[in-house]
Tab-separated table of C-alpha atoms and ligand atoms in Angstrom:
chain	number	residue	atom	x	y	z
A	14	UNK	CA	202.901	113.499	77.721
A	15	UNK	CA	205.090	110.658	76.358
A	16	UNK	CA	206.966	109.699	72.764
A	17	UNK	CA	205.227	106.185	72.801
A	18	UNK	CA	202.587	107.053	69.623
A	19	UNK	CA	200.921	104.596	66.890
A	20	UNK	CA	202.164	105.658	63.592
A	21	UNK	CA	200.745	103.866	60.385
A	22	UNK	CA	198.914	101.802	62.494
A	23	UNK	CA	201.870	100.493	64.807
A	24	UNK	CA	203.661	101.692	68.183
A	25	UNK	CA	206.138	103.522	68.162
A	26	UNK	CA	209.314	104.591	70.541
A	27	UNK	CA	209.765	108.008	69.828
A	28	UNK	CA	210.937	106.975	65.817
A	29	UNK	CA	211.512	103.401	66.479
A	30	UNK	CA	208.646	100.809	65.750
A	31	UNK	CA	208.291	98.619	68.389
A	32	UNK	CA	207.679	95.617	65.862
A	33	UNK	CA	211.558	96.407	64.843
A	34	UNK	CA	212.867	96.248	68.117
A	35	UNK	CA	211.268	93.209	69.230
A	36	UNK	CA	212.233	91.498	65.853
A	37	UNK	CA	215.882	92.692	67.256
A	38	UNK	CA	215.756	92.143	70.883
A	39	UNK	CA	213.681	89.606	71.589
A	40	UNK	CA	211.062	89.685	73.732
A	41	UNK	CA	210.205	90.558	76.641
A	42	UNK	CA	212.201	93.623	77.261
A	43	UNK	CA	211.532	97.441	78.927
A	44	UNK	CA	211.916	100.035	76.432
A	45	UNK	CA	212.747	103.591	77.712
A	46	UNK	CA	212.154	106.897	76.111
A	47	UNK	CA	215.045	109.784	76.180
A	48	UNK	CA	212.535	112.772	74.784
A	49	UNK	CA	210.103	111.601	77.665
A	50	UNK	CA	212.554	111.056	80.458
A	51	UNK	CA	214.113	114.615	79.646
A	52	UNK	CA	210.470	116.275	79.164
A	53	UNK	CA	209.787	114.762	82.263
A	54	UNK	CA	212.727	116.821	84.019
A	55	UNK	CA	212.306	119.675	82.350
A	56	UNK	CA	208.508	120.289	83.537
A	57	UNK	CA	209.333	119.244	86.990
A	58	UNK	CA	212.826	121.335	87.120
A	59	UNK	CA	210.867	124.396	85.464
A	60	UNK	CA	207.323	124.049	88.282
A	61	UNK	CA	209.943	123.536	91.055
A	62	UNK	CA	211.923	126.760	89.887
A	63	UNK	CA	212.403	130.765	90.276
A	64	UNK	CA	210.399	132.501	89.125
A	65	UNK	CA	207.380	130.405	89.768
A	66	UNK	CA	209.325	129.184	93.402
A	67	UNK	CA	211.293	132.068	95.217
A	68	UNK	CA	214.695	131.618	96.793
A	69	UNK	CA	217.443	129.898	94.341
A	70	UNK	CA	217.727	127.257	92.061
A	71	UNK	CA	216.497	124.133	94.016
A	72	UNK	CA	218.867	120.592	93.891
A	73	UNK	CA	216.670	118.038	92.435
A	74	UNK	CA	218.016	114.965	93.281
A	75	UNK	CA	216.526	112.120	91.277
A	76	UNK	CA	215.324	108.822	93.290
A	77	UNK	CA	217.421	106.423	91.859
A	78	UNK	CA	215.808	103.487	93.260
A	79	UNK	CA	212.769	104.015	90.841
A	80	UNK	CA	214.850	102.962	87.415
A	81	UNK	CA	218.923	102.862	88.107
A	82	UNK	CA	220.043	101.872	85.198
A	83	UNK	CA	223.101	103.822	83.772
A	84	UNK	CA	221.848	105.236	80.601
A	85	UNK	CA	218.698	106.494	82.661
A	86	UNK	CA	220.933	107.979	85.424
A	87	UNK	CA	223.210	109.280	82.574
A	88	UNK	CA	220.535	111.454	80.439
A	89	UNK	CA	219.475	112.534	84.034
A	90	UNK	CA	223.033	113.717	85.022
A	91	UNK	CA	223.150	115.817	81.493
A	92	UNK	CA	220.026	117.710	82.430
A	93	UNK	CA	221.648	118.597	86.123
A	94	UNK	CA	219.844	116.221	88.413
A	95	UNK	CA	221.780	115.146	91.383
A	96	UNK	CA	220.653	111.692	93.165
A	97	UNK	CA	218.743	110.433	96.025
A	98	UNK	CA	220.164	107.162	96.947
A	99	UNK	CA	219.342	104.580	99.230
A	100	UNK	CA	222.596	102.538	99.523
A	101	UNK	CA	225.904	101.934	98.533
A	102	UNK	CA	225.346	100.353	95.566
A	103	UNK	CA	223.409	103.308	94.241
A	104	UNK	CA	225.927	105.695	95.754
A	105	UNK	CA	227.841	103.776	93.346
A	106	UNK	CA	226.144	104.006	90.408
A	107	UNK	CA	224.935	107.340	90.542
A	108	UNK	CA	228.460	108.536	90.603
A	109	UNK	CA	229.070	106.280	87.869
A	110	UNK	CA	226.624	107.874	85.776
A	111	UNK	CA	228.054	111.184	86.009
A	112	UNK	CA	226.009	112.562	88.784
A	113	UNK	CA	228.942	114.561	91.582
A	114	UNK	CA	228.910	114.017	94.942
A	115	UNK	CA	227.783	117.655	95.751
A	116	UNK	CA	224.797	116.745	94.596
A	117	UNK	CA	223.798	113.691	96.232
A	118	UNK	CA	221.838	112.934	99.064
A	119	UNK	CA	222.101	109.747	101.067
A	120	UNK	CA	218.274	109.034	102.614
A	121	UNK	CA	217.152	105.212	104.251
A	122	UNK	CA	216.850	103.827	107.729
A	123	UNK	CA	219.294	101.300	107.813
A	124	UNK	CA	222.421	103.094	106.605
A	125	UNK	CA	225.711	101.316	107.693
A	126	UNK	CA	228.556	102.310	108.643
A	127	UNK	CA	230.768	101.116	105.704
A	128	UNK	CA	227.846	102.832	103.427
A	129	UNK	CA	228.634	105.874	105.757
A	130	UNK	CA	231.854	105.466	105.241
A	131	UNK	CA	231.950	105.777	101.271
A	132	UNK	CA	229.719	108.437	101.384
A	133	UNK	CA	231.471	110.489	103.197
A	134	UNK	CA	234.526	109.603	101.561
A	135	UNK	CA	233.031	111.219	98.662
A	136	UNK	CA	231.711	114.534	100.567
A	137	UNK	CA	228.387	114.295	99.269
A	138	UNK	CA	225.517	116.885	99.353
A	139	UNK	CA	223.704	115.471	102.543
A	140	UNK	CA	222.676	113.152	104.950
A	141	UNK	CA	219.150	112.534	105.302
A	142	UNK	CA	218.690	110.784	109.035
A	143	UNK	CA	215.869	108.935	110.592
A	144	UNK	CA	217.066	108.279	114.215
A	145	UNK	CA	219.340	109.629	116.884
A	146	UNK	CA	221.213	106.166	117.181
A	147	UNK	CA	221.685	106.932	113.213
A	148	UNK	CA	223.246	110.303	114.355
A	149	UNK	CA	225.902	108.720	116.815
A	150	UNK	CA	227.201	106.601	114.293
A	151	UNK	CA	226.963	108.534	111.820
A	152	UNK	CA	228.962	111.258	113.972
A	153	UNK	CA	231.303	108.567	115.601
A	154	UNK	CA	232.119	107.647	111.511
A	155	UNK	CA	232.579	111.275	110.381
A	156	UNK	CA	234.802	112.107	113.293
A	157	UNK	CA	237.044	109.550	112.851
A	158	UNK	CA	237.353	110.233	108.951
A	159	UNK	CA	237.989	114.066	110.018
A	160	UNK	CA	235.181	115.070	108.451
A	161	UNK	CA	231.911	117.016	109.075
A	162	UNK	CA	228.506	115.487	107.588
A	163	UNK	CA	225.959	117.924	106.345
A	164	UNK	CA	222.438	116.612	107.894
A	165	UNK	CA	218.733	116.403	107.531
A	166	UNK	CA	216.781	114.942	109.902
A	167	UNK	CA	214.186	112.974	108.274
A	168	UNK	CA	210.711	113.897	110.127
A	169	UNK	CA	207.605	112.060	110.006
A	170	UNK	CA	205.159	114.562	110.281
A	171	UNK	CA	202.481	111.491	110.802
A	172	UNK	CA	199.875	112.385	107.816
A	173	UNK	CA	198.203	110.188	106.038
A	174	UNK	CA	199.020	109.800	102.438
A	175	UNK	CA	196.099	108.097	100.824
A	176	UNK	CA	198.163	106.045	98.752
A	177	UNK	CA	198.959	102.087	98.905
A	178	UNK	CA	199.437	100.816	102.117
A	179	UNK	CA	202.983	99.341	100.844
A	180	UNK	CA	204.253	102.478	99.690
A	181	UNK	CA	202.625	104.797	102.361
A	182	UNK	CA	205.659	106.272	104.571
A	183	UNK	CA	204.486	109.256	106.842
A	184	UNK	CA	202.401	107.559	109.478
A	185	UNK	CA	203.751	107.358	112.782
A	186	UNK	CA	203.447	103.286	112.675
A	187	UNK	CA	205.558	103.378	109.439
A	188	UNK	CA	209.274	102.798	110.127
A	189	UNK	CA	210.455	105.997	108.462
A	190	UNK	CA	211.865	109.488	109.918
A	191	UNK	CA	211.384	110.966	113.705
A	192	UNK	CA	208.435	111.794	114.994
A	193	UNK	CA	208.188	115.443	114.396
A	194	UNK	CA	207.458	116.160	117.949
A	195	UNK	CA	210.931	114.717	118.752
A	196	UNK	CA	212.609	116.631	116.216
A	197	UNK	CA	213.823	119.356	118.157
A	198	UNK	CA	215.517	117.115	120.876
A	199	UNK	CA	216.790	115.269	118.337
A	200	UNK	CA	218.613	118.757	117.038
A	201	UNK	CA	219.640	119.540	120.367
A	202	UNK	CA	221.178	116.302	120.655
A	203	UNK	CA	222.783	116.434	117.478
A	204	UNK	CA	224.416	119.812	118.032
A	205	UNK	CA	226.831	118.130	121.275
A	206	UNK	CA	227.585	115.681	118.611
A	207	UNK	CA	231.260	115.847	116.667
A	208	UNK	CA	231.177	115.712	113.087
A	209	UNK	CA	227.725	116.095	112.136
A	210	UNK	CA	226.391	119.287	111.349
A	211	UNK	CA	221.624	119.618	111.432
A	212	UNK	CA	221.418	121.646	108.743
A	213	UNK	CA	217.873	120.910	107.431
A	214	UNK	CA	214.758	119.070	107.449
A	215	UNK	CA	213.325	116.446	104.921
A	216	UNK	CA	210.309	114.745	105.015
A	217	UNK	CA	208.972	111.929	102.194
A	218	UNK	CA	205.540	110.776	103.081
A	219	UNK	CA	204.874	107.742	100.189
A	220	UNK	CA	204.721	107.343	96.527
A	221	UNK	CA	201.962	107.423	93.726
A	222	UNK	CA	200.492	110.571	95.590
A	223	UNK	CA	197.188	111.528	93.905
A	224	UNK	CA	196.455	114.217	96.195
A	225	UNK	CA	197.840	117.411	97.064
A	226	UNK	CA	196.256	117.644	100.651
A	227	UNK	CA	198.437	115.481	102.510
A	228	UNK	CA	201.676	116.844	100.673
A	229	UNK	CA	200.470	120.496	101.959
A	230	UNK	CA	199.829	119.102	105.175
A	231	UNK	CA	203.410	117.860	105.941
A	232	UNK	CA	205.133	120.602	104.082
A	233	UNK	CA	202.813	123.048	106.335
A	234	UNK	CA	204.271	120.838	109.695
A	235	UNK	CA	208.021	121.451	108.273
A	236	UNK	CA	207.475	124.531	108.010
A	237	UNK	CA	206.181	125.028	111.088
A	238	UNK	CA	209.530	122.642	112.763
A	239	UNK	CA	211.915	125.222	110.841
A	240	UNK	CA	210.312	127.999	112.579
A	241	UNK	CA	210.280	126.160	115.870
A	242	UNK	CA	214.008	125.027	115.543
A	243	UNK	CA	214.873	128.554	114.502
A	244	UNK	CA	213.741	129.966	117.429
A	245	UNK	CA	215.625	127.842	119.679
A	246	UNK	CA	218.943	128.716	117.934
A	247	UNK	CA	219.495	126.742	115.220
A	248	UNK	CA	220.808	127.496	111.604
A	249	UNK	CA	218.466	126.021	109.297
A	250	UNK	CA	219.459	126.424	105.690
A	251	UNK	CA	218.013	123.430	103.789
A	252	UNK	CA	214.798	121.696	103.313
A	253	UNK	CA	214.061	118.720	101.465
A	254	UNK	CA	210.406	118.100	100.156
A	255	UNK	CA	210.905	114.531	99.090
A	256	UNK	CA	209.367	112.609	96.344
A	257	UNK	CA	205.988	110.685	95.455
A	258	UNK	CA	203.889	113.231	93.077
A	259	UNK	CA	201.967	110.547	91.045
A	260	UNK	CA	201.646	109.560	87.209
A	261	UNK	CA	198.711	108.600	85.452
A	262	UNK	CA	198.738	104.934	85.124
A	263	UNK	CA	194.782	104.846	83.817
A	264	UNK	CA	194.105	106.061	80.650
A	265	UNK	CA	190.463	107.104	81.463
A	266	UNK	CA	191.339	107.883	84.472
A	267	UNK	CA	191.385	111.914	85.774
A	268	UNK	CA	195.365	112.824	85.667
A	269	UNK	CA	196.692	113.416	89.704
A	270	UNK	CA	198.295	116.676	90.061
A	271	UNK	CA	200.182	118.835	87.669
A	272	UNK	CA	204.033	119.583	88.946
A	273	UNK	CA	202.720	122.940	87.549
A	274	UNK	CA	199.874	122.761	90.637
A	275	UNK	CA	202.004	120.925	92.894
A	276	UNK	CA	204.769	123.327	92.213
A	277	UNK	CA	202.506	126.476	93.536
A	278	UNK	CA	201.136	124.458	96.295
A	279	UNK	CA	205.012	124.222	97.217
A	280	UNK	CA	206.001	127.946	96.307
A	281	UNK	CA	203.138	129.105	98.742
A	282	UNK	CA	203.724	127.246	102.062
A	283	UNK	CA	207.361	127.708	101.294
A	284	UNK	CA	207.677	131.100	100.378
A	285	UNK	CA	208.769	132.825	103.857
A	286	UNK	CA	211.439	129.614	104.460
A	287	UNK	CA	214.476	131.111	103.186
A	288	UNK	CA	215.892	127.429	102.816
A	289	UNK	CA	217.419	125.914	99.863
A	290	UNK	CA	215.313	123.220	98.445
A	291	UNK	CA	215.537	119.628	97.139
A	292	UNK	CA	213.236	117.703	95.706
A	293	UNK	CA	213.204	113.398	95.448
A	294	UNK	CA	211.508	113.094	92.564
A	295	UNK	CA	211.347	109.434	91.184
A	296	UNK	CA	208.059	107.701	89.481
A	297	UNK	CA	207.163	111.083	88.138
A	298	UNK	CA	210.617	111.358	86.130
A	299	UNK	CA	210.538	108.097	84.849
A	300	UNK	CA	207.301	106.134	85.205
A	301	UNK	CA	205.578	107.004	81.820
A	302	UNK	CA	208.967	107.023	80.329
A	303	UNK	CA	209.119	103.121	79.975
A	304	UNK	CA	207.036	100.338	78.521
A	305	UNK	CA	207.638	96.593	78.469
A	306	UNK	CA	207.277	94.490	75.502
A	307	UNK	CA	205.770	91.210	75.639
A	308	UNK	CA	204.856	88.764	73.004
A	309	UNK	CA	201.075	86.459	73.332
A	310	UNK	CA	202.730	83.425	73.599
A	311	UNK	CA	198.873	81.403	73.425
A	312	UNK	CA	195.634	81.986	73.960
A	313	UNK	CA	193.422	79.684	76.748
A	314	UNK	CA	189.622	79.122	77.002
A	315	UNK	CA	189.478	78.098	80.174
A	316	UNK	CA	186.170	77.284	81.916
A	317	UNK	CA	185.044	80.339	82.871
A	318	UNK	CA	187.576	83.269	81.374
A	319	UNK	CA	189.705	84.122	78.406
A	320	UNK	CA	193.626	83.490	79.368
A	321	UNK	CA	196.152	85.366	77.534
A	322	UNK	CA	199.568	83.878	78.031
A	323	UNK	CA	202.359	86.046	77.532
A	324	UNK	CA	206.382	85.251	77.193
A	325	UNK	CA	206.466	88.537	80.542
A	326	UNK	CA	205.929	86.997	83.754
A	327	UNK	CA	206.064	88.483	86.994
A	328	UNK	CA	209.338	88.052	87.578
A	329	UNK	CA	209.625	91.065	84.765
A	330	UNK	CA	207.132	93.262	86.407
A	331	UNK	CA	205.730	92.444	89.994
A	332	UNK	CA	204.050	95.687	90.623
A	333	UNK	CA	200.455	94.143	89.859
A	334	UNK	CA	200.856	91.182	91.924
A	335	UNK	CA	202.988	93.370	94.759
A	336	UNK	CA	200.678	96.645	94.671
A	337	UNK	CA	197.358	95.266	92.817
A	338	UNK	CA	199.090	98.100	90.442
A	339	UNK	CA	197.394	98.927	87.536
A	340	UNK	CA	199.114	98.675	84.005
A	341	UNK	CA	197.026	99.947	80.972
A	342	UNK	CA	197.418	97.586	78.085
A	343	UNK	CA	197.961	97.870	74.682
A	344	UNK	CA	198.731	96.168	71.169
A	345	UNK	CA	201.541	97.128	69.502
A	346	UNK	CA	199.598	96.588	65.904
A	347	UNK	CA	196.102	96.850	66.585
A	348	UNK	CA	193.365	94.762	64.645
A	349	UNK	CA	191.393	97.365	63.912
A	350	UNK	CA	188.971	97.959	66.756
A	351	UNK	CA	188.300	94.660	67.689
A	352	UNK	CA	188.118	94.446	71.352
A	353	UNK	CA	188.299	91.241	73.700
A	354	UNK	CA	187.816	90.490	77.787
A	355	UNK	CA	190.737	88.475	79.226
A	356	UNK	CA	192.870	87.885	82.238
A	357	UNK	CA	196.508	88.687	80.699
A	358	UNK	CA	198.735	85.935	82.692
A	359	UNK	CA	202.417	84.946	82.391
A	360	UNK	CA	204.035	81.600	82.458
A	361	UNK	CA	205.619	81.452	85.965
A	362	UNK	CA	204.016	79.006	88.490
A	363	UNK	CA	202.161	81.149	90.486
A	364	UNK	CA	198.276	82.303	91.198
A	365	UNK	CA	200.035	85.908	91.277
A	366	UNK	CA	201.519	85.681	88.513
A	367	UNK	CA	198.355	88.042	86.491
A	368	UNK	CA	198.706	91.182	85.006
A	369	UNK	CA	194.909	91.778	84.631
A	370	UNK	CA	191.959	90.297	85.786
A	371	UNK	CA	188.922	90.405	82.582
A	372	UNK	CA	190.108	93.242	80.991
A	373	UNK	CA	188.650	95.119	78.324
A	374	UNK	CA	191.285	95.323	75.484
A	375	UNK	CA	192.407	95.538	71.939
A	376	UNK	CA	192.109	91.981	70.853
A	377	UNK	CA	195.270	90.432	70.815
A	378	UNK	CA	195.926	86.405	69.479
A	379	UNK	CA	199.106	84.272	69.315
A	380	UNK	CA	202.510	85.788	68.185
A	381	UNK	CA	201.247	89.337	68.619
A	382	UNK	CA	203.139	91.907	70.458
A	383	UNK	CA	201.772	94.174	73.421
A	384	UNK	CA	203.132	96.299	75.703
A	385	UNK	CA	202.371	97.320	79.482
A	386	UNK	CA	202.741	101.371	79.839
A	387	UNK	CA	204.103	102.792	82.394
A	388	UNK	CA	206.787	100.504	83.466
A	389	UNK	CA	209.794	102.856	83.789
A	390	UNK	CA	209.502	103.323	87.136
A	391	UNK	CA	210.376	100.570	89.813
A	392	UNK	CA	209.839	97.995	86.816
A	393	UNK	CA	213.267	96.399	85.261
A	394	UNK	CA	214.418	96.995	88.798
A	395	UNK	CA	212.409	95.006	90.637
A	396	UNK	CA	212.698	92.330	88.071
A	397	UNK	CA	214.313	88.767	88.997
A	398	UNK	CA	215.427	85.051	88.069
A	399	UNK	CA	212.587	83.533	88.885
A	400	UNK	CA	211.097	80.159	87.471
A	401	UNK	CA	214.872	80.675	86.313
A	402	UNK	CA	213.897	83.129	83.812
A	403	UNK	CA	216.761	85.640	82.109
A	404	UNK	CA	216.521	89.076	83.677
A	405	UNK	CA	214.376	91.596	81.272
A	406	UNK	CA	216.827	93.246	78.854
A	407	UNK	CA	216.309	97.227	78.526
A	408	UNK	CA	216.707	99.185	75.854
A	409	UNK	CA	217.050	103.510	74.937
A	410	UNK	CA	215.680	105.430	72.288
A	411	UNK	CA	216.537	108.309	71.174
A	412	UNK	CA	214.643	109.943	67.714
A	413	UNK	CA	215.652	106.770	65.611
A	414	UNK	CA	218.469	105.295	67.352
A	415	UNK	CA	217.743	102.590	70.117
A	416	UNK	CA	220.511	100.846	72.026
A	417	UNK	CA	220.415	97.784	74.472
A	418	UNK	CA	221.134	99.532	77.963
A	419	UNK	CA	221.452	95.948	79.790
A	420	UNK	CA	221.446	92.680	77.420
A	421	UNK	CA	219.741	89.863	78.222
A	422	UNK	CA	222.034	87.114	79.795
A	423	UNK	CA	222.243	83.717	78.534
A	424	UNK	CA	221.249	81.002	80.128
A	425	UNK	CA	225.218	79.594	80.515
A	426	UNK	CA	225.183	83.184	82.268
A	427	UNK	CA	222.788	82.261	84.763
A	428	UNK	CA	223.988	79.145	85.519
A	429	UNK	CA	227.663	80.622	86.142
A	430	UNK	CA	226.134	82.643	88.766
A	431	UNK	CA	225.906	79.178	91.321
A	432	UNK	CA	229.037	77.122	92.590
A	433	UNK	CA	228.679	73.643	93.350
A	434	UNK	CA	231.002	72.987	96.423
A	435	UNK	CA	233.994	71.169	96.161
A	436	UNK	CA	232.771	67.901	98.280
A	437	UNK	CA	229.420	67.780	95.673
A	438	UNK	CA	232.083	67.500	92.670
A	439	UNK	CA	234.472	65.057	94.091
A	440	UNK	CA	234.163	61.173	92.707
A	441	UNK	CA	232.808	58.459	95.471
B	530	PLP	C1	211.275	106.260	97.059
B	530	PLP	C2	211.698	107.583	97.574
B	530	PLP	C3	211.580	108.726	96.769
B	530	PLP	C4	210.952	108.709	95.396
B	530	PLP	O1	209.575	108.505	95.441
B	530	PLP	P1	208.700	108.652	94.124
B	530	PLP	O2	207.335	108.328	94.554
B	530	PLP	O3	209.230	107.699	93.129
B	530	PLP	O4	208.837	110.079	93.664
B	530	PLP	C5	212.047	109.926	97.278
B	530	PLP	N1	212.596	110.002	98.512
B	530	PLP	C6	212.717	108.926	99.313
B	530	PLP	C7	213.320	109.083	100.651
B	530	PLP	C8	212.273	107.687	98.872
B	530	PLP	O5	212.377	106.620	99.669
């Protein structure tokens, strides 16, 4: 469910017409919604949770890479969520936001070991590692700070997620975790190490997850691994499930799993772990929580198809030309139920640069507004400068107030961001 409803015949944010906003903002732009992003937690927090799931309250740490923008992070931090963070820069930013170290986990393969190094400075909740040499330095970094790292080894439990091929993570050709075979050398191992202490297991097969199978599968194989490591003498106390439950992105589409059925599937193969739990949750939290705005710039009859040009480009949202992703479409002030086929394109010089290919839609003609659902999760943050376009403004409602969470730069801006060297700027 979502706050993003037509209301005297035009689309809404929660109590803000989008028609207002753009008429503010200028478009394009992502606009966010706070009753959705915290309904969103709430459901997940509440399938996740005693007394549907045994055992104790679990740490749901929120992926920030999926939307990091402050005020996102910030209503997040309210509710309780901790972070999952992939680098420095989000370590940063999740702190920023209000979210405390004890409740932050550090996961990603390539961790370094200044991004070590800040982390730990902070004592955050946990490690997640993905390879012995990862270990060492991460123990060699600890050490030297005088500190001891709480870690999860990161296991790839080699299933077969059925999603995209770009976000799939839990195959044993993808670059992610240690084979789960390995996993209890790698324990071994890590207990001669200094500074590090294996505490748990974590496992994150891929995102946009339509099916509860594979999820089952690799919790079952964790479970399994705990047992196993248990009985060679090590203290397991923590598990971490990961991310990638799905949203609906098509309308007429069946809905993937509930959290509610995702959350029993979890309570059963985890009942007898006596761990505590986390949970990565990302798209789910924010995906249907954001739209972007975009304005028809033109209409084009080309030879064969219907173009509709609008003022969003790629460089806004890439997840249809990166993923063949699927965005559902609609007007924000509908002509009545006048319907059209077109490929919706944006102005940047690229083939890839389409939306959708001859899609059946409201009909939409010059200087109307439309919006792209589902673009609050790994959206505004994978937008760029491309075609040396401004970066996509966001904006937050809440009820009837909105606020602009990042401004669009200025041109002047952009430009400012380049230095011409010294021997380009002196006279001949
Ligand atoms: C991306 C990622 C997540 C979040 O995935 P979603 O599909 O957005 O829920 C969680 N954990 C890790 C390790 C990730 O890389």
């Amino acid at each position: 469910m979502d706050h993003f409803q037509y209301r005297d015949g035009v689309l809404h944010a929660e109590d803000v017409s989008l028609e207002a906003l753009a008429a503010e903002v200028g478009t394009p732009f992502y606009c966010y919604s706070t009753a959705t992003l915290e309904r969103h937690f709430d459901v997940f927090q509440k399938a996740v949770s005693p007394p549907i799931a045994g055992g104790t309250a679990p740490l749901i740490a929120y992926a920030v890479k999926a939307n990091p923008n402050q005020a996102v992070i910030a209503t997040l931090a309210r509710k309780g969520a901790g972070a999952d963070v992939v680098s420095v820069g989000e370590l940063k930013r999740a702190l920023a936001a209000g979210i405390p170290a004890s409740r932050i986990v550090f996961s990603g393969v390539g961790k370094t070991r200044e991004e070590m190094q800040a982390a730990l400075a902070e004592d955050i909740f946990q490690f997640n590692v993905e390879s012995h040499a990862e270990a060492e330095l991460l123990s060699e970094t600890a050490a030297a700070m005088g500190k001891v790292a709480k870690v999860a080894f990161r296991v790839n439990p080699d299933v077969d997620a059925g999603t995209h091929a770009k976000i799939s993570t839990g195959r044993a050709e993808n670059k992610f975790g240690i084979a789960i075979d390995t996993a209890p050398a790698a324990f071994a191992r890590a207990k001669t190490l200094p500074g590090i202490e294996a505490v748990g297991v974590a496992v994150h097969i891929g995102s946009q997850l339509t099916d509860l199978a594979p999820l089952e599968r690799a919790f079952t194989r964790v479970g399994e691994l705990i047992a196993n490591l248990r009985a060679g003498g090590h203290a397991i106390s923590r598990a971490d499930l990961g991310g990638g439950l799905g949203v609906p992105y098509l309308s007429d589409q069946p809905d993937p799993p509930s959290p509610a059925s995702y959350g029993e599937m979890m309570a059963r193969v985890t009942k007898d772990w006596d761990v505590c739990l986390t949970f990565e949750p990302g798209r789910l939290i924010t995906g249907n929580a954001g739209i972007l705005v975009s304005r028809v710039v033109r209409l084009k009859e080309g030879k064969e198809r219907c173009f509709v040009i609008i003022d969003a480009a790629m460089n806004d949202l890439i997840r249809p030309s990166l993923y063949d992703a699927w965005h559902d479409i609609q007007a924000v002030r509908p002509r009545g139920n006048e319907q059209m086929r077109a490929d919706v394109v944006g102005p940047v010089c690229e083939t890839g640069d389409t939306f959708a290919e001859q899609r059946d839609m409201a009909r939409l003609e010059a200087g109307d507004l439309m919006v792209f659902r589902t673009a609050g999760a790994y959206s505004a943050t994978m937008a760029n400068s491309y075609n040396s376009r401004l970066l996509t403004p966001e904006v937050m409602v809440s009820g009837d107030r909105w606020a602009q969470i990042r401004a669009r730069p200025t041109y002047e801006q952009l430009i400012a961001q380049d230095t011409v060297p010294d021997w380009l700027n002196q006279e001949e």
